[in-house]
PDB file of C-alpha atoms in Angstrom:
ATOM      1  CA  UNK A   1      -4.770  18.804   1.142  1.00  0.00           C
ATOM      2  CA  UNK A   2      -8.524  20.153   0.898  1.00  0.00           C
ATOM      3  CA  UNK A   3      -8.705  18.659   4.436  1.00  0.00           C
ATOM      4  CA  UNK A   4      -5.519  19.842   6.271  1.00  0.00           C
ATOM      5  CA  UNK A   5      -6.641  23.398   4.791  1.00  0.00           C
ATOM      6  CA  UNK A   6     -10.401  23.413   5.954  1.00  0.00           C
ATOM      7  CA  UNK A   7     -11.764  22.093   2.718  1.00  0.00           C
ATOM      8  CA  UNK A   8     -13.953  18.942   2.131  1.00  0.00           C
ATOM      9  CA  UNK A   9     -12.652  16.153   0.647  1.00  0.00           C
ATOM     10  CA  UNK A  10     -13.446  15.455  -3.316  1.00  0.00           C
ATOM     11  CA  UNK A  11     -16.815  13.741  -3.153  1.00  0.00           C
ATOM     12  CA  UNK A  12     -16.185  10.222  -5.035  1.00  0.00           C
ATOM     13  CA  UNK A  13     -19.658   8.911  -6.734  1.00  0.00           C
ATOM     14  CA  UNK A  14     -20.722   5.187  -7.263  1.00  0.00           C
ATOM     15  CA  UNK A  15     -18.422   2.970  -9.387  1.00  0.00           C
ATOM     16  CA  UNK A  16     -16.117   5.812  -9.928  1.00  0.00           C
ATOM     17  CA  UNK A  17     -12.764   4.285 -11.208  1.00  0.00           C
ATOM     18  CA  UNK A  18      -9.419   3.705  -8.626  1.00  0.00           C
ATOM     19  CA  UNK A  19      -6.263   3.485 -10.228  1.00  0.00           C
ATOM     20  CA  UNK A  20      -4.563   1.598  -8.054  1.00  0.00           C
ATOM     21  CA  UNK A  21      -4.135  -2.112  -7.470  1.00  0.00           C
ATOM     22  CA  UNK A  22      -3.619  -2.628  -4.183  1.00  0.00           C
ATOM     23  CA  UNK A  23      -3.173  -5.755  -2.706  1.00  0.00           C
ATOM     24  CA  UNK A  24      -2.561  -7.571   0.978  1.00  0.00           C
ATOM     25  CA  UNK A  25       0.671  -9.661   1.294  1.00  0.00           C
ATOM     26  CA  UNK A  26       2.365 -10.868   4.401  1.00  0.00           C
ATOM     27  CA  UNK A  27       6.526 -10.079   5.239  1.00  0.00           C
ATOM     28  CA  UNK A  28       7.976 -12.965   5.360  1.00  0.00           C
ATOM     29  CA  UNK A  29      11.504 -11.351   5.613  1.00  0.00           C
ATOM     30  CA  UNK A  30      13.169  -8.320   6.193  1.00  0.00           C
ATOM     31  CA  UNK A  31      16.907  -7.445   6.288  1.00  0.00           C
ATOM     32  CA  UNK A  32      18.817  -4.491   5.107  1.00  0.00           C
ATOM     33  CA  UNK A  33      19.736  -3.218   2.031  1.00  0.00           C
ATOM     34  CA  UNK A  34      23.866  -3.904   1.475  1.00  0.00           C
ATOM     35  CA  UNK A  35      24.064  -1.053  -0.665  1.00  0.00           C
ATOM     36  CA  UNK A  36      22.149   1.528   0.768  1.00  0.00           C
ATOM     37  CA  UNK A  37      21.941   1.391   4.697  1.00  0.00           C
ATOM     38  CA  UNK A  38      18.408   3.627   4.785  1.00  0.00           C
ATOM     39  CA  UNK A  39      16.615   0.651   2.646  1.00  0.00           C
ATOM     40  CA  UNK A  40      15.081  -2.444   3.747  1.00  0.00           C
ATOM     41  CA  UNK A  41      14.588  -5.289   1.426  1.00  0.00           C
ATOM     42  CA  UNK A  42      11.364  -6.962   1.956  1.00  0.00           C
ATOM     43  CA  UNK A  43       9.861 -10.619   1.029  1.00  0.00           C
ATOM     44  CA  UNK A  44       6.205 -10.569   0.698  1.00  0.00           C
ATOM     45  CA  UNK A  45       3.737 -13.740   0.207  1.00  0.00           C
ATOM     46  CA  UNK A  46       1.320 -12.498  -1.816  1.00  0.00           C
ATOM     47  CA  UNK A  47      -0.261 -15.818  -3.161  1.00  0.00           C
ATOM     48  CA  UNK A  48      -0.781 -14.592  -7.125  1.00  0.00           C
ATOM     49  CA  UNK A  49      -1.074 -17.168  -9.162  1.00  0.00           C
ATOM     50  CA  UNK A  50       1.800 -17.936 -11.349  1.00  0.00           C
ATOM     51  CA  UNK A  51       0.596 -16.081 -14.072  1.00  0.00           C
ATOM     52  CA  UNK A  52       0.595 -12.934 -12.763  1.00  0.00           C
ATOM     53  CA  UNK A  53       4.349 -13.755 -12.238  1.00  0.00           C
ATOM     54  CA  UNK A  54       4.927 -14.303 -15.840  1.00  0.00           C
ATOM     55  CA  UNK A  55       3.212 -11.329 -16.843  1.00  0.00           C
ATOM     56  CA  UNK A  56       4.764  -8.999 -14.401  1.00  0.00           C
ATOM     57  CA  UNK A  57       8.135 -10.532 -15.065  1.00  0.00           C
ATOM     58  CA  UNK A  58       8.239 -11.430 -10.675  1.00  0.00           C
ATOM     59  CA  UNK A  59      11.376 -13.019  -9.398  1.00  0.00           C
ATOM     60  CA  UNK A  60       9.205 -15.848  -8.235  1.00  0.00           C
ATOM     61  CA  UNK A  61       5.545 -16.621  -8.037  1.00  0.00           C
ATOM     62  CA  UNK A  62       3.252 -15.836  -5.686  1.00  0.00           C
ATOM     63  CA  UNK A  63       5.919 -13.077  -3.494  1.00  0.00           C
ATOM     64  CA  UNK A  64       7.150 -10.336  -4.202  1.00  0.00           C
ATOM     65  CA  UNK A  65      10.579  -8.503  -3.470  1.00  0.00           C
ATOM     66  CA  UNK A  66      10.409  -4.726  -2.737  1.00  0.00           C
ATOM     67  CA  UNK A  67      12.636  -2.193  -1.651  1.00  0.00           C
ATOM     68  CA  UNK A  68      11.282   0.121   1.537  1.00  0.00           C
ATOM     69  CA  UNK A  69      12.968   3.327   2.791  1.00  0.00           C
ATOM     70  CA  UNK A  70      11.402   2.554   6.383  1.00  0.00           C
ATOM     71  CA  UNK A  71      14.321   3.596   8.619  1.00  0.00           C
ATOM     72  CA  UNK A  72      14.282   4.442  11.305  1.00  0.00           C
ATOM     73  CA  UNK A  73      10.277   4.154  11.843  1.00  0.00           C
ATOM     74  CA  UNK A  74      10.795  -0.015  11.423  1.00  0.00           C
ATOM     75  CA  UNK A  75      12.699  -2.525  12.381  1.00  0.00           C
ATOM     76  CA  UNK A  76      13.195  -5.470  10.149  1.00  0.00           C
ATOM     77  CA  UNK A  77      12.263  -7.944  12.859  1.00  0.00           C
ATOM     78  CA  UNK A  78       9.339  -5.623  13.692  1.00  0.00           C
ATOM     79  CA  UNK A  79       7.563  -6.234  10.039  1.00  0.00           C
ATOM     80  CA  UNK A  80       8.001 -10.095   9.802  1.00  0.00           C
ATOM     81  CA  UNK A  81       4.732 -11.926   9.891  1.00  0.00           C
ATOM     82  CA  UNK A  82       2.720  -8.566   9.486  1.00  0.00           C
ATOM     83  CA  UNK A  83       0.309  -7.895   6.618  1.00  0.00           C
ATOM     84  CA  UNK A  84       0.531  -4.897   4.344  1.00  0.00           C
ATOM     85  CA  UNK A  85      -1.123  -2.899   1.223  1.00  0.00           C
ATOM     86  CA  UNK A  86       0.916  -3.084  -1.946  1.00  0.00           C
ATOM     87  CA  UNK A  87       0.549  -1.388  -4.687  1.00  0.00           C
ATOM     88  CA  UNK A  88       1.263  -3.762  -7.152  1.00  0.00           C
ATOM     89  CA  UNK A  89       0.869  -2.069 -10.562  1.00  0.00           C
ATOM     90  CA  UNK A  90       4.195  -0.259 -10.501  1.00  0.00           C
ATOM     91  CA  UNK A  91       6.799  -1.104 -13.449  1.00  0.00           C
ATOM     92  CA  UNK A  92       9.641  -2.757 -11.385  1.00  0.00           C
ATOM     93  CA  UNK A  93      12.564  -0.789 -10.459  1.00  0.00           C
ATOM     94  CA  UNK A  94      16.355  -1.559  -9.277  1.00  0.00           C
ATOM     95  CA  UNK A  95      17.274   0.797  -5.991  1.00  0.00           C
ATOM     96  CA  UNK A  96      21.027  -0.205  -6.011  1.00  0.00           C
ATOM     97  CA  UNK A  97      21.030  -3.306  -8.282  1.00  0.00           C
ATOM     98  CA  UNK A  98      18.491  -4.868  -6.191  1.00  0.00           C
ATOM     99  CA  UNK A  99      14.524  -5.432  -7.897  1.00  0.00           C
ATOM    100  CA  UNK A 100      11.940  -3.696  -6.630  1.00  0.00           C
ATOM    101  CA  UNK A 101       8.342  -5.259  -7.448  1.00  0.00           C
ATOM    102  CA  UNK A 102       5.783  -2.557  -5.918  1.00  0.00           C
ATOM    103  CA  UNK A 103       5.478   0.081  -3.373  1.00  0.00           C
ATOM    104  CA  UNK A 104       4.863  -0.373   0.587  1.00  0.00           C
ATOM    105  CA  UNK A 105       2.127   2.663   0.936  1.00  0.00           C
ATOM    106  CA  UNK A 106       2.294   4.724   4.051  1.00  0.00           C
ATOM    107  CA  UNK A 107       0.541   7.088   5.965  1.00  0.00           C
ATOM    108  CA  UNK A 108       3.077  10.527   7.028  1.00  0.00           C
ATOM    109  CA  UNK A 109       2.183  12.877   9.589  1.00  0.00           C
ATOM    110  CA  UNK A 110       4.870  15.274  10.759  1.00  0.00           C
ATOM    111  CA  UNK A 111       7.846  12.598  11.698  1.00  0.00           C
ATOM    112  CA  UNK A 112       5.548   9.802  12.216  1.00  0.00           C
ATOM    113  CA  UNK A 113       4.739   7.437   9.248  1.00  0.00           C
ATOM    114  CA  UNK A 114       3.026   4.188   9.816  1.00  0.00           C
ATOM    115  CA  UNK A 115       2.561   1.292   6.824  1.00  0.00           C
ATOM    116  CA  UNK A 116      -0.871   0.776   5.770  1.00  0.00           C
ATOM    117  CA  UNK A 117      -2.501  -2.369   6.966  1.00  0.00           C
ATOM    118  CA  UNK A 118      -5.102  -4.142   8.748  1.00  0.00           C
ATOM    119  CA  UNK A 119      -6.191  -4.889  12.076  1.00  0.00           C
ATOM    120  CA  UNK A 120      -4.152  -7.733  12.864  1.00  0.00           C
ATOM    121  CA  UNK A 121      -7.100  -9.952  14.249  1.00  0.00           C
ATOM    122  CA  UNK A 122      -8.444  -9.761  10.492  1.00  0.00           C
ATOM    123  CA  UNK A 123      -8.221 -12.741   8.856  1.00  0.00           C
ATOM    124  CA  UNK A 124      -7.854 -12.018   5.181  1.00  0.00           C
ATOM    125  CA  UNK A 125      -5.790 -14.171   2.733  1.00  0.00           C
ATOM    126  CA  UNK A 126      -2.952 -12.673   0.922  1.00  0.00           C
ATOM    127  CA  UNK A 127      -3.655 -11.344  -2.504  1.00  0.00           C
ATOM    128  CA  UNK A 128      -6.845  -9.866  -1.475  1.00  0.00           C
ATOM    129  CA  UNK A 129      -7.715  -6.322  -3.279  1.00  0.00           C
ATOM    130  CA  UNK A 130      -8.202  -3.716  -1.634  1.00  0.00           C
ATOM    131  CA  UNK A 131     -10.286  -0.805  -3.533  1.00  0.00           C
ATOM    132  CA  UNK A 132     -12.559   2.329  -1.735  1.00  0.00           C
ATOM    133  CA  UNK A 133     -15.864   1.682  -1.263  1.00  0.00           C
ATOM    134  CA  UNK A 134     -18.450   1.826  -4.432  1.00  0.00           C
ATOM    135  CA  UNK A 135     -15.540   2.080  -6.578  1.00  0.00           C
ATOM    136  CA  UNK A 136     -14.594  -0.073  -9.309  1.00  0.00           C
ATOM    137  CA  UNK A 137     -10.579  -1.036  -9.742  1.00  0.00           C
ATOM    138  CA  UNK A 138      -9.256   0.293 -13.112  1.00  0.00           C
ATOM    139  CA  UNK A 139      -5.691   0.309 -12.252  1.00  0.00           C
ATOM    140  CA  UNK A 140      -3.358   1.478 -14.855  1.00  0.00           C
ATOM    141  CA  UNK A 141      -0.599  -0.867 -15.358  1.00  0.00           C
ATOM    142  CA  UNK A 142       2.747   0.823 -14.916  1.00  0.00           C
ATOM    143  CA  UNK A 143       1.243   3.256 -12.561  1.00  0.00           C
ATOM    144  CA  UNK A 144       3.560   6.548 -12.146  1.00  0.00           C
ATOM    145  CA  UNK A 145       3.500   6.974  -8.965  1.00  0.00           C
ATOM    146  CA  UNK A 146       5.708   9.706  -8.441  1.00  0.00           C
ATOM    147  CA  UNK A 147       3.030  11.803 -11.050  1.00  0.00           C
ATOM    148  CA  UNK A 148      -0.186  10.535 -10.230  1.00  0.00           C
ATOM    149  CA  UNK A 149      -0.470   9.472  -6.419  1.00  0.00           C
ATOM    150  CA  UNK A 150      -0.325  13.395  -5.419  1.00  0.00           C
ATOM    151  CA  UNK A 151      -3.193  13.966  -7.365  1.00  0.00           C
ATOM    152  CA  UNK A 152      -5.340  11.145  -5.532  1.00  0.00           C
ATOM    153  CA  UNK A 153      -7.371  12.473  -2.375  1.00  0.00           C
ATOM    154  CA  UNK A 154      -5.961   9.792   0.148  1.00  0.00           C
ATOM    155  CA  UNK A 155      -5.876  10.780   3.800  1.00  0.00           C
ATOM    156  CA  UNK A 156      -6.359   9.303   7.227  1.00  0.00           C
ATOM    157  CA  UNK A 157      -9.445  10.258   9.019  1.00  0.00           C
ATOM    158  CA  UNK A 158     -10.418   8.922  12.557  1.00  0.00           C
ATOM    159  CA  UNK A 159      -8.385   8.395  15.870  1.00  0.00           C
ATOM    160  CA  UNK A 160      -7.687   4.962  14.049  1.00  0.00           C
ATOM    161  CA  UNK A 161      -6.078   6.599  10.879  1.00  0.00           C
ATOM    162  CA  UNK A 162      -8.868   4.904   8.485  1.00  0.00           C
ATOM    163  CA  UNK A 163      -7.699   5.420   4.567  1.00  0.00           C
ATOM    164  CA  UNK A 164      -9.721   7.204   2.444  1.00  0.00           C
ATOM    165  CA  UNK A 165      -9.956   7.807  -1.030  1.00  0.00           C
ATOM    166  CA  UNK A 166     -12.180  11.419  -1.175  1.00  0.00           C
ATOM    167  CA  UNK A 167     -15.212  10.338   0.838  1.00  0.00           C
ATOM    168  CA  UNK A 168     -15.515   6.505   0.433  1.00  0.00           C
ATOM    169  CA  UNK A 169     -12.695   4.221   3.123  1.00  0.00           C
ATOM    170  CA  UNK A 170     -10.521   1.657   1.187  1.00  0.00           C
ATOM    171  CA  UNK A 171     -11.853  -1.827   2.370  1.00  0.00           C
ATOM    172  CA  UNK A 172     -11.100  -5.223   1.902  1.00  0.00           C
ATOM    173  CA  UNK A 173     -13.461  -8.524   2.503  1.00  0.00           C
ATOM    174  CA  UNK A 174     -11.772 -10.892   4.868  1.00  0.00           C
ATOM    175  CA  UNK A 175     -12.648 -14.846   4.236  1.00  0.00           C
ATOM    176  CA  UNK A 176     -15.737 -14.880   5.773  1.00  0.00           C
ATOM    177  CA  UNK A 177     -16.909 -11.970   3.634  1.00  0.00           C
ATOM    178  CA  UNK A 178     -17.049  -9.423   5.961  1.00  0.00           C
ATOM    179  CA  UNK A 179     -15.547  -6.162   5.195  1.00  0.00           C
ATOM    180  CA  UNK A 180     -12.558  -4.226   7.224  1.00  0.00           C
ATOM    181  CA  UNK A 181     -10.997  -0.718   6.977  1.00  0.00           C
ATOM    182  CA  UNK A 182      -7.515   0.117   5.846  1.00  0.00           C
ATOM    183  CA  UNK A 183      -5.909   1.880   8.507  1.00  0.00           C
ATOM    184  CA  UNK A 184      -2.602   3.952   8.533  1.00  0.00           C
ATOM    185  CA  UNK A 185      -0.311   2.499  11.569  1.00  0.00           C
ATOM    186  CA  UNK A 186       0.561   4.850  13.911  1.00  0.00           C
ATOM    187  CA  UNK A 187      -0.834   7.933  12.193  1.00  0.00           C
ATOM    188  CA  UNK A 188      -4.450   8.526  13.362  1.00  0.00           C
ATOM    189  CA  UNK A 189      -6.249  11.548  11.805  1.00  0.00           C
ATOM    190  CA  UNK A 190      -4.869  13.594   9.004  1.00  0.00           C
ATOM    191  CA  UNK A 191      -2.326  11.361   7.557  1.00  0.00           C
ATOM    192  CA  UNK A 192      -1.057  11.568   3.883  1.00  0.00           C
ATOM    193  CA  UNK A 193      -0.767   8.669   1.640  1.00  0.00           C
ATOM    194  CA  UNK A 194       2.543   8.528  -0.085  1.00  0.00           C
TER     195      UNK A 194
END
């Protein structure tokens, strides 16, 4: 908001904390919700080990199942085989008896919204965090994100709709160990997070 008003955005120091776990997974399906036509229900392989399943009581290990109001900015075919940012420490919901296990984040701008992602000629494996730069992840578990994501400074910047948390881009290392931007599909400058 500082931004779209002619403010500066917060100034985030060294190893100051991010709340949220974010994490890369890949749709591996996509097909409408039977009980509420404006959802999508996705599959994403997210590679976390078993454990994590256990702990966050996941339908199965290693993917996870969540439920997208996307329409009409996707198709389902149009998501399969892409790579997106989860957040991942959300307490699973149900939207219409059906188990949501995290949160596709977007980027809105007017009536355009765009999924956050990377470039697609990254190679990065799933699971991989994603966190702004000189932070440190201390993500909450059960994160509320209908309190606490509005108070986060998370914005587009650039024609390529880079993510940022305050000053500092959220970034991921891809295999080799080189380091990529988060960028907001479709969105370009001035984007909110939501």
């Amino acid at each position: 908001l500082r931004m779209w008003f002619g403010g500066q955005p917060i100034e985030v120091k060294k190893g100051e904390p991010f709340p949220l776990q974010l994490i890369t997974g890949t749709v591996t399906e996509a097909k409408d919700h039977e009980g509420a036509p404006h959802l999508y229900v996705i599959q994403l392989q997210t590679d976390e080990p078993p454990s994590v399943a256990e702990e966050q009581k996941l339908l199965r290990a290693g993917f996870r199942q969540i439920v997208a109001q996307l329409r009409p900015h996707y198709e389902p075919s149009n998501l399969i085989g892409k790579k997106f940012a989860i957040l991942a420490n959300l307490k699973p919901s149900n939207f219409k008896s059906v188990r949501s296990e995290g949160m596709l984040l977007t980027a809105v701008k007017g009536s355009t919204l765009g999924l956050l992602t990377v470039a697609p000629e990254v190679s990065v494996k799933n699971g991989t965090s994603i966190i702004p730069r000189d932070c440190v992840l201390q993500s909450k578990p059960n994160f509320d994100v209908k309190k606490e994501l509005k108070k986060l400074d998370l914005i587009t910047r650039g024609e390529n709709g880079v993510v940022y948390f305050g000053n500092q881009p959220l970034q991921l290392q891809d295999a080799d160990g080189k380091v990529h931007d988060v960028v907001g599909e479709k969105v370009g400058e001035g984007a909110k997070i939501q």
